[in-house]
């Protein structure tokens, strides 16, 4: 324990510092040791005098007393020990130590953590949560999302029946109950709903000139479902909203958020990696079921021409971007899935029946 020398009421005393008190120890006229304890909160002023320094103290009862000293060592010890007190003049330390500042600091840390979670952690967790969904849950969720989405469109029942017939004749095995709905719209687009639904706008069908191009389009969209691209993209797209829901609480659960935002499916953008993965899997489905894989190349050329001002609208392209590496990859995949004539002649019959309804 460090002690210091000072003068109290003209008596030589020893000063001892603790975290909250300043103790003045002296020997009285009866040769008895006496201690006087000053709380830091009651020390009113640290004054510099001609002979050194003076501490002014006002007790709980209003009594005043002074402590005089000249030791620089004691001065620094007092300033350090009572740095949070007003009399030391250390305003930043007092502010930092105040209850309000601590609350602000804690609030700032919490807000910072929420911001980090919102910006970076939420999308990462969104993908993790999507992958943890069982297939049964995904199919059930997808059905709700489909019903919420399709209500905004007029369904072409004849083309829907024929396109589902065409898809069944492809015999694609995706592990999901794929159901296709054709809707009437001048918008050139098609999108996959998690769990098994594919919505095709009739305007895009008018651009499919061959059986194999249509088979490639459906294989690509079915691959987005089979590879859970649609589910993952929806979770990542809405992950920040879900994150805030979990943080602040809401009556709407994750499923409700997804269903309420189901209309965003048609504008859901896929990354280059996901598009390439869907292309590759689509060609695999075509090859396994004896559909000419050259159809995927022709589909890519059709889409690529559209980016140069062709007749195909940009809606589909905005969500399914075509880029040189993607086209090159599809052509390279012909080594793995070589082109061969389509085996099932009934596909051509159904294809023509579909286009007779235009």
Coordinates of C-alpha atoms in Angstrom, one line a residue:
X1 CA 0.0 0.0 0.0
X2 CA 1.5 3.3 -1.1
X3 CA 1.3 6.2 1.3
X4 CA 1.9 9.9 0.8
X5 CA 2.7 12.9 3.1
X6 CA 0.5 15.9 3.3
X7 CA -0.9 18.5 5.8
X8 CA -4.4 18.5 7.2
X9 CA -5.6 21.4 9.3
X10 CA -1.9 22.3 9.9
X11 CA -1.2 18.7 11.1
X12 CA 1.2 16.4 9.3
X13 CA -0.7 13.4 8.0
X14 CA -0.4 10.3 5.9
X15 CA -2.6 9.9 2.8
X16 CA -3.8 6.5 1.6
X17 CA -5.8 6.2 -1.6
X18 CA -8.4 3.5 -2.4
X19 CA -10.7 3.3 -5.5
X20 CA -13.4 5.4 -3.9
X21 CA -11.9 7.1 -0.9
X22 CA -9.0 9.2 0.2
X23 CA -8.0 8.3 3.8
X24 CA -6.2 10.8 6.0
X25 CA -4.3 9.2 8.8
X26 CA -2.8 11.1 11.8
X27 CA -1.9 10.7 15.4
X28 CA -4.0 12.7 17.9
X29 CA -2.9 14.3 21.2
X30 CA -3.4 11.0 23.0
X31 CA -1.0 9.3 20.6
X32 CA -3.9 7.4 19.1
X33 CA -4.1 6.7 15.3
X34 CA -7.1 8.3 13.7
X35 CA -8.5 7.9 10.2
X36 CA -10.6 10.3 8.3
X37 CA -12.2 9.0 5.1
X38 CA -13.1 11.4 2.2
X39 CA -15.4 10.0 -0.5
X40 CA -14.3 11.1 -3.9
X41 CA -17.9 12.4 -4.6
X42 CA -17.4 15.0 -1.8
X43 CA -14.1 16.4 -2.9
X44 CA -15.1 19.7 -4.5
X45 CA -11.9 21.2 -5.9
X46 CA -8.2 20.6 -6.6
X47 CA -6.5 24.0 -6.3
X48 CA -3.0 24.8 -7.3
X49 CA -1.4 27.2 -4.7
X50 CA 2.0 29.0 -4.3
X51 CA 3.2 26.2 -2.0
X52 CA 1.8 23.2 -4.0
X53 CA -1.8 21.9 -4.1
X54 CA -4.9 22.0 -2.0
X55 CA -7.9 19.7 -2.0
X56 CA -11.2 21.2 -0.8
X57 CA -13.7 18.9 0.8
X58 CA -17.3 19.3 1.9
X59 CA -18.7 16.6 4.2
X60 CA -22.3 15.2 4.2
X61 CA -23.1 17.7 7.0
X62 CA -21.7 20.7 5.2
X63 CA -18.5 20.9 7.1
X64 CA -15.5 22.1 5.1
X65 CA -11.8 21.0 5.4
X66 CA -8.7 21.1 3.3
X67 CA -5.7 18.9 2.5
X68 CA -2.4 20.5 1.5
X69 CA 0.5 18.8 -0.3
X70 CA 3.3 19.5 -2.6
X71 CA 4.1 16.0 -3.8
X72 CA 3.8 15.5 -7.6
X73 CA 3.6 11.8 -7.0
X74 CA 0.5 12.3 -4.8
X75 CA -1.0 14.7 -7.4
X76 CA -0.7 12.2 -10.2
X77 CA -2.0 9.4 -7.9
X78 CA -5.1 11.5 -7.0
X79 CA -5.8 12.4 -10.7
X80 CA -5.5 8.8 -11.6
X81 CA -7.5 7.4 -8.7
X82 CA -10.3 10.0 -9.0
X83 CA -10.1 10.5 -12.8
X84 CA -13.9 10.1 -13.1
X85 CA -14.6 12.9 -10.6
X86 CA -15.3 16.4 -11.7
X87 CA -12.6 18.0 -9.5
X88 CA -9.8 16.3 -11.5
X89 CA -10.9 18.1 -14.7
X90 CA -10.8 14.9 -16.8
X91 CA -14.1 15.4 -18.8
X92 CA -13.6 12.5 -21.3
X93 CA -13.1 10.0 -18.5
X94 CA -16.1 11.3 -16.6
X95 CA -18.2 11.2 -19.7
X96 CA -17.1 7.6 -20.5
X97 CA -17.8 6.6 -16.9
X98 CA -21.3 8.1 -16.8
X99 CA -24.3 5.9 -16.8
X100 CA -25.7 7.5 -19.8
X101 CA -22.5 7.1 -21.8
X102 CA -22.4 3.4 -20.9
X103 CA -26.0 3.0 -22.0
X104 CA -25.1 4.7 -25.3
X105 CA -22.0 2.5 -25.7
X106 CA -24.0 -0.6 -25.1
X107 CA -26.7 0.5 -27.5
X108 CA -24.1 1.3 -30.1
X109 CA -22.6 -2.1 -29.7
X110 CA -26.0 -3.8 -30.1
X111 CA -26.8 -1.7 -33.1
X112 CA -23.4 -2.5 -34.6
X113 CA -24.0 -6.2 -34.1
X114 CA -27.5 -5.9 -35.6
X115 CA -26.0 -4.1 -38.6
X116 CA -23.3 -6.8 -39.1
X117 CA -26.0 -9.5 -38.8
X118 CA -28.3 -7.6 -41.2
X119 CA -25.6 -7.0 -43.9
X120 CA -23.5 -10.1 -43.8
X121 CA -24.6 -12.8 -41.4
X122 CA -28.3 -12.8 -42.4
X123 CA -27.8 -13.8 -46.1
X124 CA -25.3 -16.5 -45.0
X125 CA -27.7 -17.9 -42.5
X126 CA -30.5 -17.6 -45.0
X127 CA -28.8 -20.2 -47.2
X128 CA -28.1 -22.4 -44.2
X129 CA -31.7 -22.3 -43.1
X130 CA -32.9 -23.1 -46.6
X131 CA -30.7 -26.1 -46.8
X132 CA -32.0 -27.4 -43.5
X133 CA -35.6 -27.5 -44.8
X134 CA -36.9 -31.0 -45.4
X135 CA -38.2 -31.7 -48.9
X136 CA -41.7 -32.2 -47.6
X137 CA -41.6 -28.8 -45.9
X138 CA -40.2 -27.2 -49.1
X139 CA -43.0 -28.7 -51.2
X140 CA -45.6 -27.5 -48.8
X141 CA -44.1 -24.1 -48.7
X142 CA -43.8 -24.0 -52.4
X143 CA -47.5 -24.8 -52.8
X144 CA -48.4 -21.8 -50.6
X145 CA -46.1 -19.6 -52.6
X146 CA -47.5 -20.8 -55.9
X147 CA -51.1 -20.2 -54.8
X148 CA -50.2 -16.7 -53.7
X149 CA -48.4 -16.0 -57.0
X150 CA -50.7 -17.5 -59.5
X151 CA -53.8 -15.6 -58.3
X152 CA -52.4 -12.5 -60.1
X153 CA -52.4 -14.2 -63.6
X154 CA -54.9 -15.6 -66.0
X155 CA -54.1 -19.3 -66.5
X156 CA -54.2 -20.8 -70.1
X157 CA -55.7 -24.2 -69.2
X158 CA -55.2 -25.7 -72.7
X159 CA -51.5 -24.8 -72.9
X160 CA -51.0 -25.8 -69.3
X161 CA -52.4 -29.3 -70.0
X162 CA -50.3 -29.7 -73.2
X163 CA -47.1 -28.4 -71.6
X164 CA -47.5 -30.7 -68.6
X165 CA -48.0 -33.6 -71.1
X166 CA -44.9 -32.5 -72.9
X167 CA -42.9 -32.4 -69.7
X168 CA -44.1 -35.9 -68.6
X169 CA -42.9 -37.3 -72.0
X170 CA -39.4 -35.9 -71.2
X171 CA -39.2 -38.3 -68.2
X172 CA -37.0 -35.9 -66.3
X173 CA -36.2 -37.3 -62.8
X174 CA -35.7 -34.4 -60.4
X175 CA -37.0 -35.8 -57.1
X176 CA -39.8 -33.2 -57.1
X177 CA -43.4 -33.3 -58.3
X178 CA -43.0 -30.8 -61.2
X179 CA -46.2 -29.1 -62.2
X180 CA -46.1 -26.4 -65.0
X181 CA -48.6 -23.6 -65.4
X182 CA -48.9 -21.5 -68.5
X183 CA -50.2 -18.0 -67.9
X184 CA -51.3 -15.4 -70.5
X185 CA -49.0 -12.5 -70.6
X186 CA -47.0 -10.5 -73.2
X187 CA -44.1 -10.6 -70.8
X188 CA -41.4 -13.1 -72.0
X189 CA -40.5 -15.0 -68.8
X190 CA -40.6 -18.2 -66.9
X191 CA -39.7 -18.9 -63.3
X192 CA -39.4 -21.8 -60.8
X193 CA -41.2 -22.0 -57.5
X194 CA -39.5 -23.9 -54.7
X195 CA -40.9 -27.4 -54.3
X196 CA -42.0 -28.2 -57.8
X197 CA -44.0 -25.5 -59.7
X198 CA -42.8 -23.8 -62.9
X199 CA -44.7 -20.8 -64.2
X200 CA -44.3 -20.2 -67.9
X201 CA -45.5 -17.0 -69.6
X202 CA -47.1 -17.9 -73.0
X203 CA -45.1 -15.2 -74.8
X204 CA -41.8 -17.1 -74.2
X205 CA -43.3 -20.2 -75.8
X206 CA -43.7 -18.4 -79.0
X207 CA -39.9 -18.1 -79.2
X208 CA -39.3 -21.8 -78.9
X209 CA -38.8 -23.0 -82.4
X210 CA -37.9 -26.7 -81.8
X211 CA -38.8 -29.5 -79.4
X212 CA -35.3 -29.5 -78.0
X213 CA -35.2 -25.8 -77.2
X214 CA -38.4 -26.1 -75.2
X215 CA -37.0 -29.3 -73.5
X216 CA -33.9 -27.4 -72.6
X217 CA -35.9 -24.5 -71.1
X218 CA -37.9 -26.8 -69.0
X219 CA -34.8 -28.8 -68.0
X220 CA -33.1 -25.6 -66.9
X221 CA -36.1 -24.5 -64.8
X222 CA -36.6 -27.9 -63.3
X223 CA -32.9 -28.0 -62.4
X224 CA -33.3 -24.8 -60.4
X225 CA -35.9 -26.6 -58.3
X226 CA -34.0 -29.9 -58.1
X227 CA -30.8 -28.1 -57.0
X228 CA -32.8 -25.9 -54.6
X229 CA -31.7 -22.7 -56.3
X230 CA -35.1 -21.1 -56.0
X231 CA -35.4 -21.9 -52.3
X232 CA -31.9 -20.6 -51.5
X233 CA -32.4 -17.5 -53.5
X234 CA -35.7 -16.7 -51.8
X235 CA -34.2 -17.1 -48.4
X236 CA -31.1 -15.0 -49.3
X237 CA -33.3 -12.3 -50.9
X238 CA -35.6 -12.1 -47.8
X239 CA -33.0 -13.0 -45.2
X240 CA -32.6 -9.5 -44.0
X241 CA -36.4 -9.1 -43.5
X242 CA -36.4 -12.4 -41.7
X243 CA -33.5 -11.3 -39.5
X244 CA -35.3 -8.2 -38.4
X245 CA -38.4 -10.2 -37.7
X246 CA -36.4 -12.6 -35.5
X247 CA -34.7 -9.7 -33.7
X248 CA -37.6 -7.4 -33.0
X249 CA -40.4 -9.9 -33.0
X250 CA -43.5 -10.1 -35.3
X251 CA -46.7 -12.0 -35.7
X252 CA -45.4 -13.1 -39.1
X253 CA -43.1 -16.2 -39.2
X254 CA -40.6 -17.1 -41.8
X255 CA -43.1 -19.0 -43.8
X256 CA -45.5 -16.0 -43.8
X257 CA -42.7 -13.7 -45.0
X258 CA -41.9 -16.0 -47.9
X259 CA -45.6 -16.4 -48.9
X260 CA -46.2 -12.7 -48.7
X261 CA -43.3 -12.0 -51.0
X262 CA -44.0 -14.9 -53.4
X263 CA -44.6 -12.4 -56.2
X264 CA -40.9 -11.6 -56.2
X265 CA -40.2 -15.1 -57.6
X266 CA -40.5 -13.9 -61.2
X267 CA -37.8 -11.3 -60.6
X268 CA -35.5 -13.6 -58.6
X269 CA -32.0 -13.3 -60.1
X270 CA -29.6 -16.2 -60.3
X271 CA -25.9 -15.9 -60.1
X272 CA -23.6 -17.0 -62.9
X273 CA -22.6 -20.1 -60.9
X274 CA -26.2 -21.1 -60.3
X275 CA -27.1 -20.5 -64.0
X276 CA -24.2 -22.7 -65.1
X277 CA -25.1 -25.4 -62.6
X278 CA -28.7 -25.4 -63.9
X279 CA -27.5 -25.6 -67.5
X280 CA -25.3 -28.5 -66.8
X281 CA -28.0 -30.4 -64.9
X282 CA -30.5 -29.6 -67.6
X283 CA -28.2 -31.1 -70.2
X284 CA -27.7 -34.1 -68.0
X285 CA -31.5 -34.6 -67.8
X286 CA -31.8 -34.3 -71.6
X287 CA -29.0 -36.8 -72.2
X288 CA -30.4 -39.3 -69.7
X289 CA -33.8 -39.2 -71.4
X290 CA -32.5 -39.3 -75.0
X291 CA -33.4 -35.7 -75.9
X292 CA -30.9 -34.0 -78.2
X293 CA -28.6 -31.9 -76.0
X294 CA -27.9 -29.6 -78.9
X295 CA -31.2 -28.0 -77.9
X296 CA -29.5 -26.4 -74.9
X297 CA -26.9 -24.8 -77.3
X298 CA -29.7 -23.5 -79.5
X299 CA -31.5 -22.1 -76.5
X300 CA -28.4 -20.3 -75.4
X301 CA -27.9 -18.9 -79.0
X302 CA -31.6 -17.8 -78.9
X303 CA -31.1 -16.0 -75.6
X304 CA -27.8 -14.6 -76.7
X305 CA -29.3 -13.1 -79.8
X306 CA -31.9 -11.5 -77.7
X307 CA -29.2 -9.5 -75.9
X308 CA -28.3 -8.0 -79.3
X309 CA -31.7 -6.7 -80.0
X310 CA -33.6 -9.8 -81.1
X311 CA -37.3 -10.4 -80.7
X312 CA -37.0 -12.0 -77.2
X313 CA -38.0 -9.6 -74.4
X314 CA -35.5 -8.9 -71.6
X315 CA -37.6 -10.1 -68.6
X316 CA -36.2 -13.6 -68.7
X317 CA -32.7 -12.4 -69.5
X318 CA -32.7 -10.1 -66.4
X319 CA -33.1 -13.1 -64.1
X320 CA -31.3 -15.6 -66.2
X321 CA -28.3 -13.7 -67.6
X322 CA -26.5 -15.0 -70.7
X323 CA -22.8 -14.5 -70.8
X324 CA -20.0 -15.7 -73.0
X325 CA -18.6 -18.2 -70.4
X326 CA -22.0 -19.7 -70.0
X327 CA -22.5 -20.2 -73.7
X328 CA -18.9 -21.7 -73.9
X329 CA -19.7 -24.0 -71.0
X330 CA -22.8 -25.4 -72.7
X331 CA -20.9 -26.1 -75.8
X332 CA -18.1 -27.8 -73.8
X333 CA -20.7 -29.9 -72.0
X334 CA -21.5 -31.6 -75.3
X335 CA -18.4 -33.7 -74.7
X336 CA -20.1 -35.1 -71.6
X337 CA -23.6 -35.2 -73.0
X338 CA -23.1 -35.6 -76.8
X339 CA -25.7 -34.6 -79.3
X340 CA -28.0 -37.4 -80.6
X341 CA -31.4 -37.3 -82.3
X342 CA -34.4 -37.1 -79.9
X343 CA -35.7 -40.6 -79.5
X344 CA -39.3 -40.0 -78.5
X345 CA -41.4 -39.0 -81.5
X346 CA -44.4 -38.2 -79.4
X347 CA -42.6 -35.1 -78.1
X348 CA -42.8 -33.6 -81.6
X349 CA -46.5 -34.4 -81.7
X350 CA -47.2 -32.7 -78.4
X351 CA -45.0 -29.8 -79.3
X352 CA -47.0 -29.1 -82.5
X353 CA -50.3 -29.5 -80.6
X354 CA -49.0 -26.8 -78.2
X355 CA -48.2 -24.4 -81.0
X356 CA -51.5 -25.0 -82.8
X357 CA -53.1 -23.2 -79.9
X358 CA -51.3 -19.9 -80.6

